[in-house]
XYZ file of C-alpha atoms in Angstrom:
416
model
C 117.120 77.047 33.740
C 114.742 75.236 31.319
C 111.592 74.700 33.414
C 108.794 72.334 32.514
C 105.517 72.986 34.313
C 103.004 70.075 34.479
C 99.357 70.949 34.355
C 96.666 72.690 32.344
C 94.867 75.133 34.826
C 94.955 78.762 35.880
C 97.414 77.819 38.586
C 99.784 76.580 35.924
C 99.257 79.807 33.929
C 100.103 81.800 36.984
C 103.258 79.705 37.674
C 104.328 80.198 34.081
C 103.687 84.021 34.212
C 105.701 84.348 37.454
C 108.464 82.025 36.205
C 108.782 84.102 33.030
C 109.990 87.116 35.207
C 112.786 85.127 36.624
C 116.056 86.266 34.958
C 117.528 82.808 35.503
C 114.690 81.108 33.628
C 115.802 80.773 29.922
C 113.129 78.542 28.717
C 109.619 77.663 29.651
C 107.737 74.586 28.667
C 104.292 73.226 29.765
C 102.477 69.903 29.409
C 99.628 69.823 28.435
C 98.897 73.560 28.956
C 95.806 75.437 27.698
C 94.886 78.156 25.132
C 96.435 80.741 27.411
C 99.696 79.265 28.365
C 100.630 78.875 24.736
C 101.666 82.570 24.659
C 104.248 81.895 27.523
C 105.497 78.458 26.938
C 106.266 75.796 24.469
C 103.333 73.274 24.845
C 103.586 69.480 24.723
C 101.029 66.819 25.172
C 101.556 64.350 28.091
C 99.718 61.934 30.306
C 100.282 63.842 33.508
C 99.470 60.709 35.562
C 102.291 58.621 34.013
C 105.618 58.908 35.688
C 107.343 57.284 32.585
C 105.539 59.650 30.119
C 106.495 62.803 32.122
C 110.170 61.662 32.571
C 110.460 60.877 29.071
C 109.100 64.374 28.127
C 111.508 66.118 30.695
C 114.515 64.257 29.237
C 113.369 65.167 25.662
C 112.941 68.822 26.367
C 116.198 68.803 28.635
C 114.425 70.358 31.586
C 116.600 71.499 34.318
C 113.542 71.777 36.725
C 110.055 70.169 36.522
C 107.226 71.831 38.440
C 104.192 69.683 39.146
C 101.042 71.786 39.488
C 98.176 69.201 40.177
C 97.650 66.842 43.004
C 96.873 63.701 40.938
C 100.438 63.111 39.490
C 101.931 63.783 42.873
C 99.722 61.199 44.665
C 100.504 58.760 41.791
C 104.243 59.136 42.277
C 105.300 61.176 39.159
C 107.769 63.206 41.191
C 109.496 59.976 42.227
C 109.902 58.851 38.847
C 111.488 62.199 37.780
C 113.864 62.108 40.643
C 114.849 58.537 40.028
C 115.957 59.930 36.750
C 118.095 62.545 38.201
C 115.826 65.550 37.282
C 115.219 68.277 39.839
C 111.580 68.272 40.784
C 109.353 70.713 42.638
C 106.543 68.454 44.283
C 106.515 65.852 47.008
C 107.216 62.199 46.753
C 104.270 59.591 46.681
C 104.821 59.005 50.453
C 104.723 62.676 51.325
C 101.767 63.383 49.018
C 99.604 61.222 51.242
C 99.138 64.400 53.264
C 96.459 65.293 50.672
C 95.767 61.863 49.205
C 94.564 60.394 52.365
C 92.716 62.539 55.025
C 93.219 59.712 57.556
C 97.006 59.797 56.973
C 96.895 63.632 57.509
C 94.976 63.284 60.673
C 97.444 60.751 62.010
C 100.350 63.183 61.273
C 98.678 65.842 62.966
C 97.946 63.870 66.000
C 101.585 62.872 66.299
C 102.774 66.422 65.705
C 100.316 67.939 68.278
C 98.609 70.016 65.769
C 95.025 71.226 66.377
C 92.364 69.836 63.957
C 88.682 68.824 63.849
C 87.632 65.680 65.810
C 87.023 63.048 63.075
C 85.932 59.437 62.195
C 86.436 57.340 59.133
C 83.318 55.431 57.982
C 83.974 52.523 55.618
C 80.798 50.717 55.653
C 77.065 51.863 55.110
C 76.138 49.759 58.218
C 78.047 52.169 60.525
C 76.915 55.409 58.976
C 73.781 56.318 60.938
C 75.426 55.550 64.399
C 78.591 57.673 63.380
C 76.345 60.569 62.154
C 74.800 60.620 65.525
C 78.045 61.375 67.148
C 78.321 64.668 65.025
C 76.140 67.694 64.359
C 74.370 70.157 64.466
C 76.846 71.063 61.734
C 77.876 68.071 59.763
C 81.104 68.056 57.649
C 81.172 65.082 55.254
C 84.380 64.418 53.272
C 85.602 61.981 50.600
C 88.721 60.387 52.315
C 90.727 60.518 49.015
C 91.023 63.197 46.281
C 87.865 64.908 45.032
C 89.088 68.143 43.261
C 87.831 70.280 46.052
C 84.225 69.173 45.525
C 83.950 65.997 47.813
C 82.954 68.067 50.849
C 79.500 68.811 52.161
C 78.992 71.167 55.213
C 75.394 71.172 56.327
C 72.938 71.459 59.250
C 70.674 69.079 57.335
C 71.217 65.501 58.665
C 69.564 63.924 55.669
C 71.822 65.964 53.229
C 74.871 64.775 55.166
C 73.657 61.208 55.182
C 72.856 61.247 51.294
C 76.364 62.562 50.546
C 78.160 59.983 52.774
C 75.982 57.210 51.453
C 76.893 58.278 47.819
C 80.534 58.253 48.568
C 80.289 54.784 50.246
C 78.332 53.381 47.311
C 81.201 54.346 44.850
C 83.687 52.636 47.151
C 85.118 55.800 48.786
C 85.602 55.762 52.565
C 83.886 58.845 54.272
C 85.429 61.074 56.821
C 83.177 62.729 59.307
C 84.545 65.883 61.008
C 83.451 68.337 63.765
C 82.636 71.711 62.626
C 85.474 74.232 63.109
C 84.321 77.895 63.589
C 86.195 81.017 62.558
C 87.261 82.405 59.297
C 89.270 80.225 56.885
C 92.771 81.009 55.699
C 95.016 79.271 53.210
C 98.764 79.494 53.832
C 101.231 78.211 51.298
C 104.661 77.314 52.521
C 107.706 76.154 50.582
C 108.838 73.198 52.451
C 112.253 71.325 52.194
C 112.532 68.801 54.997
C 112.334 70.822 58.224
C 112.879 74.091 56.391
C 109.682 76.168 55.938
C 109.248 79.388 54.118
C 105.641 80.939 54.206
C 104.055 82.819 51.337
C 101.317 85.448 51.717
C 98.155 84.239 53.425
C 94.989 84.138 51.310
C 91.405 83.397 51.583
C 89.356 81.206 49.087
C 85.708 81.442 48.387
C 84.541 77.737 47.970
C 80.736 77.986 47.386
C 79.481 78.783 43.938
C 77.196 81.697 44.833
C 77.413 85.194 46.362
C 77.209 85.183 50.224
C 78.698 81.655 50.454
C 75.628 80.100 49.034
C 75.118 77.000 46.853
C 77.437 73.887 46.592
C 81.106 73.755 47.235
C 83.463 74.086 44.090
C 87.017 73.901 43.434
C 87.185 77.564 44.284
C 85.440 80.756 42.951
C 87.872 83.348 43.923
C 90.530 84.472 46.342
C 92.246 87.534 47.735
C 95.650 88.367 49.417
C 96.770 89.686 51.845
C 94.171 89.356 54.658
C 93.637 92.746 56.391
C 91.968 91.048 59.401
C 94.723 88.648 60.006
C 97.737 89.873 62.142
C 101.253 88.930 61.140
C 101.541 87.303 64.575
C 98.897 84.669 63.755
C 100.739 83.843 60.447
C 103.889 83.220 62.423
C 101.867 81.117 64.920
C 100.607 78.997 62.022
C 104.143 78.382 60.860
C 105.542 77.469 64.327
C 102.529 75.503 65.743
C 101.247 73.879 62.469
C 103.508 73.743 59.441
C 106.887 73.212 61.159
C 105.610 70.481 63.496
C 104.033 68.596 60.433
C 107.186 69.033 58.372
C 109.349 67.801 61.247
C 106.918 64.701 61.714
C 107.125 63.836 58.107
C 110.864 63.836 58.325
C 110.735 61.600 61.530
C 108.605 59.094 59.605
C 111.097 58.897 56.699
C 108.733 60.691 54.367
C 110.242 64.223 54.221
C 108.115 66.751 52.270
C 109.696 68.646 49.378
C 107.508 71.286 47.592
C 104.527 73.334 48.446
C 102.636 72.421 51.513
C 99.247 74.161 51.770
C 97.520 74.481 55.144
C 93.896 75.280 55.115
C 92.887 76.564 58.571
C 90.007 77.957 60.447
C 91.153 80.691 62.876
C 88.668 80.073 65.804
C 88.460 81.256 69.391
C 91.056 78.725 70.449
C 93.546 79.832 67.682
C 94.418 78.082 64.324
C 93.079 74.611 63.677
C 93.752 72.573 60.417
C 90.744 72.036 57.976
C 92.959 70.153 55.462
C 96.435 69.954 53.931
C 97.181 69.931 50.330
C 100.404 68.807 48.634
C 100.575 71.522 45.962
C 99.723 75.111 45.075
C 96.130 75.810 45.616
C 93.891 77.143 42.955
C 92.542 80.005 42.799
C 94.803 81.467 45.683
C 98.013 80.796 43.687
C 96.829 83.354 41.020
C 96.488 86.166 43.612
C 99.546 85.246 45.799
C 101.942 85.160 42.850
C 100.601 88.386 41.473
C 102.357 90.056 44.551
C 105.535 88.150 44.380
C 108.642 90.217 43.725
C 111.259 87.544 44.330
C 112.338 85.183 41.434
C 109.986 82.291 41.484
C 112.206 79.905 39.449
C 115.107 80.222 41.961
C 112.816 79.825 44.871
C 111.332 76.544 43.368
C 114.724 75.287 42.478
C 116.158 75.828 45.881
C 113.163 73.884 47.408
C 113.679 71.031 44.777
C 117.463 70.861 45.244
C 117.501 70.916 49.083
C 118.960 74.487 49.470
C 115.784 76.306 50.660
C 117.474 77.243 54.024
C 119.909 79.543 51.966
C 117.376 81.244 49.963
C 117.243 84.993 50.244
C 113.940 86.167 52.178
C 110.874 86.487 49.920
C 110.117 89.992 48.758
C 106.452 91.161 48.096
C 104.850 94.137 46.363
C 102.741 96.342 48.506
C 98.882 96.382 47.941
C 96.518 93.712 47.284
C 95.485 91.041 44.637
C 92.127 89.553 43.872
C 91.228 86.398 41.734
C 87.740 85.942 40.390
C 86.958 82.785 38.648
C 84.672 82.919 35.537
C 82.853 79.477 35.251
C 81.102 77.925 32.575
C 77.169 77.491 32.508
C 76.003 74.795 34.918
C 79.327 74.556 36.927
C 79.939 72.972 39.428
C 77.554 70.517 37.691
C 78.358 69.199 34.211
C 79.546 72.328 32.543
C 78.576 73.429 29.072
C 81.737 73.627 26.918
C 82.699 74.661 23.398
C 81.571 78.128 23.582
C 83.637 80.826 21.869
C 85.410 83.249 24.527
C 86.343 86.848 23.532
C 88.427 89.259 25.670
C 90.414 86.501 27.362
C 93.767 87.771 25.958
C 94.093 90.814 28.442
C 96.630 91.228 31.053
C 95.544 89.449 34.242
C 93.335 86.935 32.489
C 94.719 83.373 33.266
C 93.177 80.532 31.374
C 92.079 77.181 32.969
C 89.274 75.412 31.040
C 90.128 76.711 27.657
C 91.213 75.343 24.218
C 91.836 76.440 20.599
C 89.311 75.466 17.890
C 88.941 76.693 14.472
C 91.042 79.744 15.310
C 89.168 80.728 18.329
C 89.527 80.275 22.009
C 86.644 78.159 23.511
C 85.603 76.840 26.687
C 86.690 73.287 27.771
C 85.976 72.977 31.472
C 84.036 74.117 34.480
C 86.319 76.897 35.822
C 87.206 78.674 32.379
C 89.198 81.663 33.500
C 90.792 83.242 36.501
C 90.730 87.136 36.415
C 93.477 88.702 38.660
C 93.117 92.395 39.758
C 95.688 94.339 41.761
C 95.842 97.584 43.417
C 96.951 99.636 46.302
C 94.440 98.177 48.511
C 91.570 95.718 48.481
C 89.064 98.012 47.069
C 91.325 98.842 44.110
C 92.112 95.251 43.488
C 88.555 94.240 43.507
C 87.640 97.157 41.091
C 90.439 96.050 38.641
C 89.313 92.402 38.643
C 85.798 93.169 37.957
C 86.598 95.821 35.235
C 88.669 93.123 33.452
C 85.680 90.717 33.626
C 83.398 93.207 31.981
C 85.432 92.938 28.872
C 85.110 89.197 28.626
C 82.316 87.523 26.774
C 81.357 83.754 27.345
C 77.764 82.679 26.864
C 76.032 81.434 29.980
C 79.204 82.040 32.185
C 78.788 83.117 35.837
C 81.119 84.392 38.642
C 80.785 85.615 42.173
C 80.442 89.483 42.668
C 81.593 89.435 46.326
C 85.219 88.080 46.294
C 86.980 89.840 49.195
C 83.919 91.963 49.931
C 83.315 90.840 53.456
C 86.896 91.703 54.237
C 86.731 95.058 52.650
C 83.580 95.953 54.610
C 85.136 94.815 57.891
C 82.794 91.806 58.368
C 85.576 89.432 59.129
C 87.281 89.422 62.433
C 89.087 87.128 64.948
């Protein structure tokens, strides 16, 4: 298979690395890629939001399979354009991608499927905001109803902060979703989905806030670890049977079957799993940790999903042990990041590139989340030690990272 991966982040770098180990993958291409993916794949410029441009490129490079990493091209229908051209594509249709592109749509699907989630209201007018806020609290959850790259969410006990965020979204023409607060630790479960067929990957946990101890503003994700020592296998099966399979079946019933990676973000509270959000693609930074433990050939799994043969795929095999991803971010992230700084030590094994570029023969920072550093080991302690040892060898002026990825789980501070 000649496989074209669309995207430019550490998630795509992780996908390429895993695909490179599949004996049936003969050629890897990436568009547009970054400074790190150049070592694994032939790089091509492309407008990832244009179905016509991506399709033209896929034809030009004779791709047998296209794997779409980010959510924006999926929500804009790039997968539809590729399929119409007869090219096998891993990623949902524009209709199915609404599960991420519209939180209101996702809530409607969950209600029809009988899936537990937070009580919510859509506010589309500033005149209705105060009255709606009064129906929530003392913890307010305020979300952009559309795509926000993981940063459109504010969770706060400060009503004024909740109001300010909602008002700012409404001012820019974005409807606001208010939700009740879900208690319990959060889990990210990725599932390969082909119509009604669901194949779960390892569960992971993301660390959304920028600072140690879950302090500071939300980000696109500062790190993740897998597996989760505090999560019984029975709960994973419960998530599959009570959440993912009913949602997949409801999408089929609506005539919008899901094909690709369905990501369920859940809170595991006293009453069991409840959905925080769905995403229509591999999550970042969880993908970097999850794929580090995959033993099965990834290309064959993604191709089976894309070609409607997931139900005949051999069961996925996983390495023993743990994996940890730690994100190295640019100065001032998640605000406007400083870019253009030279990075050294970023070519080591386990260092995946995101916001990087080549300039004057050097690798420089080119985004907010610059690198994902992946450590692995026999257990969570070893995986953490491996990740942070790799970070010690990396130099990027002004960069920052969390020192506590996976630490609460390691110290036994997370329980159901």
